[in-house]
Short mmCIF file of C-alpha atoms and ligand atoms in Angstrom, two decimals:
data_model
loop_
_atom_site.label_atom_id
_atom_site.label_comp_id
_atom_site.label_asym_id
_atom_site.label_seq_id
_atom_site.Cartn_x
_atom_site.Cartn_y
_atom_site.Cartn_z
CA UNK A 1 10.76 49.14 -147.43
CA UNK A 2 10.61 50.60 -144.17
CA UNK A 3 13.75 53.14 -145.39
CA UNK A 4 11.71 54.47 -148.18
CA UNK A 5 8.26 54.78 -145.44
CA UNK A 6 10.96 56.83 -143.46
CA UNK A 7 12.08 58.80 -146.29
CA UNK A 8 8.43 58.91 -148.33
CA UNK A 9 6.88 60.51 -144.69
CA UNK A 10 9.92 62.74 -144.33
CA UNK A 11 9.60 64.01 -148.05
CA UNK A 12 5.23 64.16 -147.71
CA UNK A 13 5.35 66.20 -143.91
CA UNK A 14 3.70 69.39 -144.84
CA UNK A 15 0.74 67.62 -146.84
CA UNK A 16 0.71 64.73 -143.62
CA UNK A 17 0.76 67.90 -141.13
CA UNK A 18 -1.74 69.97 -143.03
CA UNK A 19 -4.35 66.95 -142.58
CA UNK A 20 -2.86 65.87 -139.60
CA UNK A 21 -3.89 69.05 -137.93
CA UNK A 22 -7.68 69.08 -139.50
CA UNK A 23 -8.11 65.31 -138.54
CA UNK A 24 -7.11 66.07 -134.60
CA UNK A 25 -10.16 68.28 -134.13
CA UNK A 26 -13.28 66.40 -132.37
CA UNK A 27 -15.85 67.73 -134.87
CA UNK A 28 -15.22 68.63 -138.54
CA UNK A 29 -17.10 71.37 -139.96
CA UNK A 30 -17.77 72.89 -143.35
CA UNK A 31 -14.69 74.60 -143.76
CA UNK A 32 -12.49 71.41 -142.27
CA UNK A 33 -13.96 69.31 -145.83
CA UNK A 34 -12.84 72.41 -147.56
CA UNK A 35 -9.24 72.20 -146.25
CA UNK A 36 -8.81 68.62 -146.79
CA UNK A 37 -10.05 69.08 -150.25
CA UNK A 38 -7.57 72.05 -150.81
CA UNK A 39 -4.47 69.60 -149.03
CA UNK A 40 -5.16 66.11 -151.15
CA UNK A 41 -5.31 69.28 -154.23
CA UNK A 42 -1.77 70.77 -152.70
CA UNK A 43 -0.52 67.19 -152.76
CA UNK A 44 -1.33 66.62 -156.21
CA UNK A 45 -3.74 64.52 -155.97
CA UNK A 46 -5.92 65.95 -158.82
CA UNK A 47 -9.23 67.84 -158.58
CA UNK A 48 -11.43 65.48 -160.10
CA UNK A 49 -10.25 62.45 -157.64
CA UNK A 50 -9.82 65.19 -154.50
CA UNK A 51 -13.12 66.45 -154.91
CA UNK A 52 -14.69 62.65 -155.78
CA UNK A 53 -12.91 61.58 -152.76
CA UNK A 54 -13.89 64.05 -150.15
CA UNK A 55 -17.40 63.99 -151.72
CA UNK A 56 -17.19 60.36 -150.64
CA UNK A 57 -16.03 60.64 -147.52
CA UNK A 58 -18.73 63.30 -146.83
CA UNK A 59 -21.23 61.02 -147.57
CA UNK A 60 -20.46 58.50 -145.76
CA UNK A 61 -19.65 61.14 -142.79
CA UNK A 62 -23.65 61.79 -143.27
CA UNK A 63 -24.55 58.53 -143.61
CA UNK A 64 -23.08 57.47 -139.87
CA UNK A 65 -24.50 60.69 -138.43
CA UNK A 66 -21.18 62.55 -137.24
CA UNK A 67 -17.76 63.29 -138.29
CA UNK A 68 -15.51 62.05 -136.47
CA UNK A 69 -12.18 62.92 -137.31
CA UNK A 70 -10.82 59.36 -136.41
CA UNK A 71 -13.40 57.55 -138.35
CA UNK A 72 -12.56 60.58 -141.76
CA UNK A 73 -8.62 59.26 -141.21
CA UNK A 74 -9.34 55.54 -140.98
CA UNK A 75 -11.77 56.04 -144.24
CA UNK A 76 -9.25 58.34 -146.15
CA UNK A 77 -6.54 56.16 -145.70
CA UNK A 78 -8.77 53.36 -147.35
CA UNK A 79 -10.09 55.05 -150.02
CA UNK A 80 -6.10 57.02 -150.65
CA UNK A 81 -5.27 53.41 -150.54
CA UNK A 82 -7.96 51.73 -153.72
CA UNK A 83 -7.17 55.05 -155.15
CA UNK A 84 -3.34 54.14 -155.21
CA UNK A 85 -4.53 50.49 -156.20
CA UNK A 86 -3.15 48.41 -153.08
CA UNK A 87 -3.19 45.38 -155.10
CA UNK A 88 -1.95 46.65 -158.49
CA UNK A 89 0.74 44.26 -159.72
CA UNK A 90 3.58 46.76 -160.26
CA UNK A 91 6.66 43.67 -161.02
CA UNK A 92 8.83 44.40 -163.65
CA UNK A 93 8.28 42.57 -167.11
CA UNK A 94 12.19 41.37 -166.56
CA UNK A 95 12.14 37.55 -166.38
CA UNK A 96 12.01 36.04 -169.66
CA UNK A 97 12.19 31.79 -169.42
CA UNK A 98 13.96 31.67 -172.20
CA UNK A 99 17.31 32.44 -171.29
CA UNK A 100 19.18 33.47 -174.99
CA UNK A 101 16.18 36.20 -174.92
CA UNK A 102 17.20 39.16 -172.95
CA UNK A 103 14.49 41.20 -171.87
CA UNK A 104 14.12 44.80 -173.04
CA UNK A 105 13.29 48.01 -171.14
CA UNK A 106 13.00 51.17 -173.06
CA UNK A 107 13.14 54.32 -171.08
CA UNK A 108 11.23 57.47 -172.00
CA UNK A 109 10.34 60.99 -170.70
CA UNK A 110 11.35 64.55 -170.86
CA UNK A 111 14.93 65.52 -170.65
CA UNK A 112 16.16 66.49 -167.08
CA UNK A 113 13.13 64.18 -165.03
CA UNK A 114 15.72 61.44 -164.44
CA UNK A 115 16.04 59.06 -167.18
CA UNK A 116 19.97 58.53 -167.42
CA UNK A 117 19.85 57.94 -163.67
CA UNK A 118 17.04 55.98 -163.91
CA UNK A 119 18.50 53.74 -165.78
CA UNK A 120 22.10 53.37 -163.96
CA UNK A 121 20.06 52.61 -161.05
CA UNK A 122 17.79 50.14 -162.37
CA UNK A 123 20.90 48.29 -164.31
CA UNK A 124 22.74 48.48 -160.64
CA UNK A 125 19.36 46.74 -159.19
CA UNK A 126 19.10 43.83 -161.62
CA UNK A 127 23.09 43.03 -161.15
CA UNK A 128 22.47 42.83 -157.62
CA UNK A 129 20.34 40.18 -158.54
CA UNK A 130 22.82 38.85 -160.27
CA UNK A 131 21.35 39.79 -163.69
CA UNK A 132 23.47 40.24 -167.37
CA UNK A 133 22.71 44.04 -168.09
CA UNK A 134 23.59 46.04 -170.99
CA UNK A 135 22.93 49.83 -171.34
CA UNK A 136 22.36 51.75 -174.46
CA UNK A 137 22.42 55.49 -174.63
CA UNK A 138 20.21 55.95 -177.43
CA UNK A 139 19.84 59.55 -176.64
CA UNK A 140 22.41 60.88 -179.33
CA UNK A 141 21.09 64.20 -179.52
CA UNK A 142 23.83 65.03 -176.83
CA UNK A 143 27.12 63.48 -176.74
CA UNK A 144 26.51 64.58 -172.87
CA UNK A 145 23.69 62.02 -172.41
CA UNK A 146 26.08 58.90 -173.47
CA UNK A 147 28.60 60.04 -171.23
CA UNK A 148 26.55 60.50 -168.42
CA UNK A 149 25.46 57.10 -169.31
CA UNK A 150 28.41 55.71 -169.39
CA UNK A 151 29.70 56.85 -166.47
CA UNK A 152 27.10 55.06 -164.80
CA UNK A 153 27.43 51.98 -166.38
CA UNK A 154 31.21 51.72 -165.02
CA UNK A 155 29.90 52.42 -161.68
CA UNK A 156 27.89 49.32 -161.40
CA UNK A 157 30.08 46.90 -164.17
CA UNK A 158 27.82 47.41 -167.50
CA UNK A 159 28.86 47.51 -170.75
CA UNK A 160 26.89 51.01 -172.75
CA UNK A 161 26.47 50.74 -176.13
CA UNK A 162 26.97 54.25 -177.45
CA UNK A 163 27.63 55.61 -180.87
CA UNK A 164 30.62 57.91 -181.61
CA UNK A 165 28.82 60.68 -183.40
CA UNK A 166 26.67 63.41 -181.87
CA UNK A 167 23.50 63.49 -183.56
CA UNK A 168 23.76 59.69 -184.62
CA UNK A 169 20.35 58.28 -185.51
CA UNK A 170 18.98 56.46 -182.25
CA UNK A 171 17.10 53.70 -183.50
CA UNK A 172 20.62 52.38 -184.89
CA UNK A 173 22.01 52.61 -181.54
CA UNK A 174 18.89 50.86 -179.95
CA UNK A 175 19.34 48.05 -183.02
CA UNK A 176 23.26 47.55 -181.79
CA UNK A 177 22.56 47.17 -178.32
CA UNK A 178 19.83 44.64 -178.92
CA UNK A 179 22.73 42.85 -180.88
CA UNK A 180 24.90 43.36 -178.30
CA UNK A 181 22.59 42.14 -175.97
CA UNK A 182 21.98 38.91 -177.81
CA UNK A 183 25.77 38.26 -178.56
CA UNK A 184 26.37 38.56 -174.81
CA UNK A 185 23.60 36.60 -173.69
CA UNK A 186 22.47 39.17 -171.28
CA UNK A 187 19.55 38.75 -169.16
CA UNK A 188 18.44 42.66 -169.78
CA UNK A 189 18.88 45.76 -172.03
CA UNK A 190 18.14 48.94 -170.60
CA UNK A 191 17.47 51.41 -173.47
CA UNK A 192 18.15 55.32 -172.53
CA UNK A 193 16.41 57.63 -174.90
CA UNK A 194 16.43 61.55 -175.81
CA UNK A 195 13.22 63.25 -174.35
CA UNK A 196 12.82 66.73 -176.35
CA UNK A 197 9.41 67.69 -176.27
CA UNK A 198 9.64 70.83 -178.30
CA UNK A 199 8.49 68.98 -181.68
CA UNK A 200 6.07 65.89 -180.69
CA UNK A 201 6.01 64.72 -184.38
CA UNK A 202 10.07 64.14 -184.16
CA UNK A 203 9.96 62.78 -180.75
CA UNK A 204 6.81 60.51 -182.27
CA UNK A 205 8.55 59.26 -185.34
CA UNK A 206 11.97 59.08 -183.08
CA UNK A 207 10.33 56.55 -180.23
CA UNK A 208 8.53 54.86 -182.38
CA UNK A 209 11.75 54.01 -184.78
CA UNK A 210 13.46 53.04 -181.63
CA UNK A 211 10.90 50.55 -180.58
CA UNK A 212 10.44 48.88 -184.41
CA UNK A 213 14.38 48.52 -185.08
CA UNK A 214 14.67 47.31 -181.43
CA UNK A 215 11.82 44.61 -182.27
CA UNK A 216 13.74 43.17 -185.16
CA UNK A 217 16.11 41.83 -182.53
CA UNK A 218 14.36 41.59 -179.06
CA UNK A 219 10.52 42.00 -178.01
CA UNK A 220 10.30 45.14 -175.84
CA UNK A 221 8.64 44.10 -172.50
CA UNK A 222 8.87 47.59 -170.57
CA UNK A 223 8.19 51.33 -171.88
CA UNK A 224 9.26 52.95 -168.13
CA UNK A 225 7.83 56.70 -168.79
CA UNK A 226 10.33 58.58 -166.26
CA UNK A 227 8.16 61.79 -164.36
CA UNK A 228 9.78 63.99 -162.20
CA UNK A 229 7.64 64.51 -159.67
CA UNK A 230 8.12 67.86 -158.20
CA UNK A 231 6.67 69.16 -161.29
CA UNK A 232 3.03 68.56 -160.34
CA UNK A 233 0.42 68.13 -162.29
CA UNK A 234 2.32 69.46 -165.51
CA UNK A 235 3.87 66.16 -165.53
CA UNK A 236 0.20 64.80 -166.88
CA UNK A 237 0.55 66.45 -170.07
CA UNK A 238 3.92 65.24 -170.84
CA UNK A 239 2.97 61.56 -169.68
CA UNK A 240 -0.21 61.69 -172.10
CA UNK A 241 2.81 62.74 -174.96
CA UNK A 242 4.58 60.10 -174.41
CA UNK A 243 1.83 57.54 -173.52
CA UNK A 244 0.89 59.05 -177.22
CA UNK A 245 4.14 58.74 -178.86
CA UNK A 246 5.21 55.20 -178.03
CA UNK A 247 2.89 53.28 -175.25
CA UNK A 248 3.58 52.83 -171.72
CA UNK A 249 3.87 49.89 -169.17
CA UNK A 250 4.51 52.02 -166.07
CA UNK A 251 6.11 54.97 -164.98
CA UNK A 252 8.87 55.67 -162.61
CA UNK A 253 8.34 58.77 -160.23
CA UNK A 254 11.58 60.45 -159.60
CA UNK A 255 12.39 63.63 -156.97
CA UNK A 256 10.09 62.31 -154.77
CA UNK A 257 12.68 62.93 -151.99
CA UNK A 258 12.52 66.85 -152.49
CA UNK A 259 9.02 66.76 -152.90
CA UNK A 260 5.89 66.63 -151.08
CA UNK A 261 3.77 66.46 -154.13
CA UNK A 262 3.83 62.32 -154.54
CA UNK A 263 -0.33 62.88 -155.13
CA UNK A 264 0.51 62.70 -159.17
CA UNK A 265 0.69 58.87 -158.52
CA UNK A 266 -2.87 59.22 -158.26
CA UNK A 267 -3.32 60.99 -161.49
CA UNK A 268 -1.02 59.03 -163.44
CA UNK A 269 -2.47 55.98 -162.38
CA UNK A 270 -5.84 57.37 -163.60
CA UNK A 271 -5.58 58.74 -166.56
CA UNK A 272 -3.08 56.76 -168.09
CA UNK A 273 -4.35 53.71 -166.60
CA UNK A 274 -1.07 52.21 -166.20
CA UNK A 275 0.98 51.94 -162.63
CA UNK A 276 3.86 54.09 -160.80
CA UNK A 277 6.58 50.90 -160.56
CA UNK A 278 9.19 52.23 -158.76
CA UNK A 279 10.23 55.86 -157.14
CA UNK A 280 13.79 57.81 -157.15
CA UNK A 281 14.76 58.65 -153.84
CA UNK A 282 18.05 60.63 -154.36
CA UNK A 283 20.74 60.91 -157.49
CA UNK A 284 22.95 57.46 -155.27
CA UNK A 285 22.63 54.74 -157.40
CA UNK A 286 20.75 52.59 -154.47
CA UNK A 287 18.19 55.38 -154.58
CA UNK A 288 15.33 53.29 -156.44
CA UNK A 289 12.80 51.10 -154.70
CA UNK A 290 9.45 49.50 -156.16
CA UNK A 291 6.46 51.98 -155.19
CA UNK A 292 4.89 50.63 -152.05
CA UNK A 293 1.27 51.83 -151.54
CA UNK A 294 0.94 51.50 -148.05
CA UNK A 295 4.32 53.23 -146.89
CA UNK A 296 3.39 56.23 -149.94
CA UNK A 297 -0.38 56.14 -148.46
CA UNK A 298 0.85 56.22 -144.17
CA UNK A 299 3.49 58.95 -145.49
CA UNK A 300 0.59 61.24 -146.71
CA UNK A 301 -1.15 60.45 -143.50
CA UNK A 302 1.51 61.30 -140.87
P1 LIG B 1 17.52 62.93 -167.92
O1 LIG B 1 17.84 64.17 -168.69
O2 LIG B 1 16.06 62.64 -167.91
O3 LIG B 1 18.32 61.76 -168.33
O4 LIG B 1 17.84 63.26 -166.39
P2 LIG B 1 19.13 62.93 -165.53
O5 LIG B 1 19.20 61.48 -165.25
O6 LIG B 1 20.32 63.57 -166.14
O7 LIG B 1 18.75 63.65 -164.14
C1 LIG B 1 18.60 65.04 -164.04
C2 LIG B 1 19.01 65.46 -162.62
O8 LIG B 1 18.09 64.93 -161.68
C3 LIG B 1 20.37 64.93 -162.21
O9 LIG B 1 21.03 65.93 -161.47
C4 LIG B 1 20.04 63.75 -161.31
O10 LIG B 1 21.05 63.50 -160.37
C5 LIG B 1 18.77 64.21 -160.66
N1 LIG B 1 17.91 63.10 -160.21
C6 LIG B 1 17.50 62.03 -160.90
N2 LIG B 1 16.70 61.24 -160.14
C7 LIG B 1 16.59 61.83 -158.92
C8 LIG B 1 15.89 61.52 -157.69
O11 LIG B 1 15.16 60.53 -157.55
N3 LIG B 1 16.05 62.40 -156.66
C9 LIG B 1 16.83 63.52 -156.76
N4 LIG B 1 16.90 64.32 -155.71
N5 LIG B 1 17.48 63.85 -157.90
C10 LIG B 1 17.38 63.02 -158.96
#
């Protein structure tokens, strides 16, 4: 935890500066507001909840009389904070009871935001807790994607379930590593899929296939929408395609170590009502860690 608040303030500076710098003066005026507004925006934190928040914050700025800058941090950082959700449960839906049922996580989002390594990380996570993982690279559109895949899954000791054929159909690939899953007893199935956003109707029928043929063998317990997050707010419009196409349980923000723009957890939250789970931190495969709302909130603050 306290790596990733190192590494979450180191990627958020300029945004933590920006408001650092307004929130040292001893007086905030009319064009201070403005500048906060314009940094949360910068950040990515959206304009309807940038403006609702400083509108907030102005208020109760009125309200006490003065604005002190001290006071405006100590209140931003608790209203950044129910914004974020500081008691959101973000676990993952990974512990099924009954042990001959391994748990299913499909993985979905736009080719290029992380997904393959996504999902090499996440397998390496659950067998360092000494999980059964399998991996299947149900993104056939690219024979590239399966190796990628499966390079990762020797790295951390999983078996992938690919198929041979470029352009195989994925929803068989998705119904043999459920099987595979099963047969092995496994305590988790990590499901990579393609994410080409060109034709929504294809990628529709495509993830929705996946997730039937996949429930003849195994109930699906995660949809993990994958966002990269140094594209902004652009990311909202393919989240809402995907929310669209297949549902989501939570989303995984990725980049966030080149990027000061972690705000879209805000958004994301929002609008798709569902939570940010875990962040990427790097392309290592130890470079995942479960979204922590206080270190992501103090990194925007210092
Ligand atoms: P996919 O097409 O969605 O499966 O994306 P990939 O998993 O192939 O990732 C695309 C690129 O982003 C690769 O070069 C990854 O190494 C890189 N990448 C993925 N996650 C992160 C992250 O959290 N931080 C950084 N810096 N790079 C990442």
């Amino acid at each position: 935890i306290s790596r990733l608040k190192a590494r979450l303030a180191k990627s958020s500076n300029p945004f933590g500066k920006a408001l650092f710098n307004i929130l040292a003066k001893d007086q905030l005026a009319e064009s201070d507001w403005e500048d906060v507004e314009d940094t949360l925006l910068l950040a990515d934190v959206g304009a309807q909840a940038s403006g609702e928040l400083v509108e907030e914050l102005r208020r109760d700025a009125r309200i006490v009389g003065e604005s002190d800058p001290a006071q405006v941090r100590t209140a931003l950082r608790g209203k950044l904070l129910d914004l974020v959700g500081r008691d959101t449960d973000r676990s993952l839906n990974a512990d099924r009871a009954d042990a001959n049922t391994p748990s299913v996580i499909i993985m979905v989002g736009v080719n290029g935001t992380g997904k393959t390594t996504t999902a090499g990380k996440l397998a390496r996570l659950f067998v360092a807790g000494g999980k059964k993982v399998v991996l299947g690279a149900a993104d056939t559109f690219r024979a590239a994607a399966a190796d990628q895949l499966e390079t990762w899954g020797a790295r951390v000791g999983v078996p992938v379930v690919r198929s041979d054929k470029d352009g195989a159909d994925p929803a068989s690939v998705a119904f043999e590593a459920a099987q595979r899953a099963k047969d092995e007893q496994a305590d988790v199935l990590i499901i990579d899929t393609a994410g080409r956003l060109q034709n929504k109707a294809n990628l529709m029928d495509e993830l929705g296939k996946i997730r039937r043929v996949t429930e003849k063998n195994l109930p699906v317990d995660e949809v993990l929408l994958v966002l990269d997050a140094t594209t902004g707010q652009n990311g909202m419009a393919q989240a809402k395609v995907f929310a669209e196409a297949i549902g989501i349980t939570g989303v995984v923000l990725t980049k966030l170590d080149g990027s000061a723009r972690g705000g879209i957890v805000i958004s994301v939250q929002r609008e798709l009502g569902v939570p940010v789970k875990l962040v990427g931190l790097g392309e290592g495969p130890d470079d995942l860690a479960p979204f922590d709302p206080e270190g992501f909130v103090d990194g925007i603050l210092a």
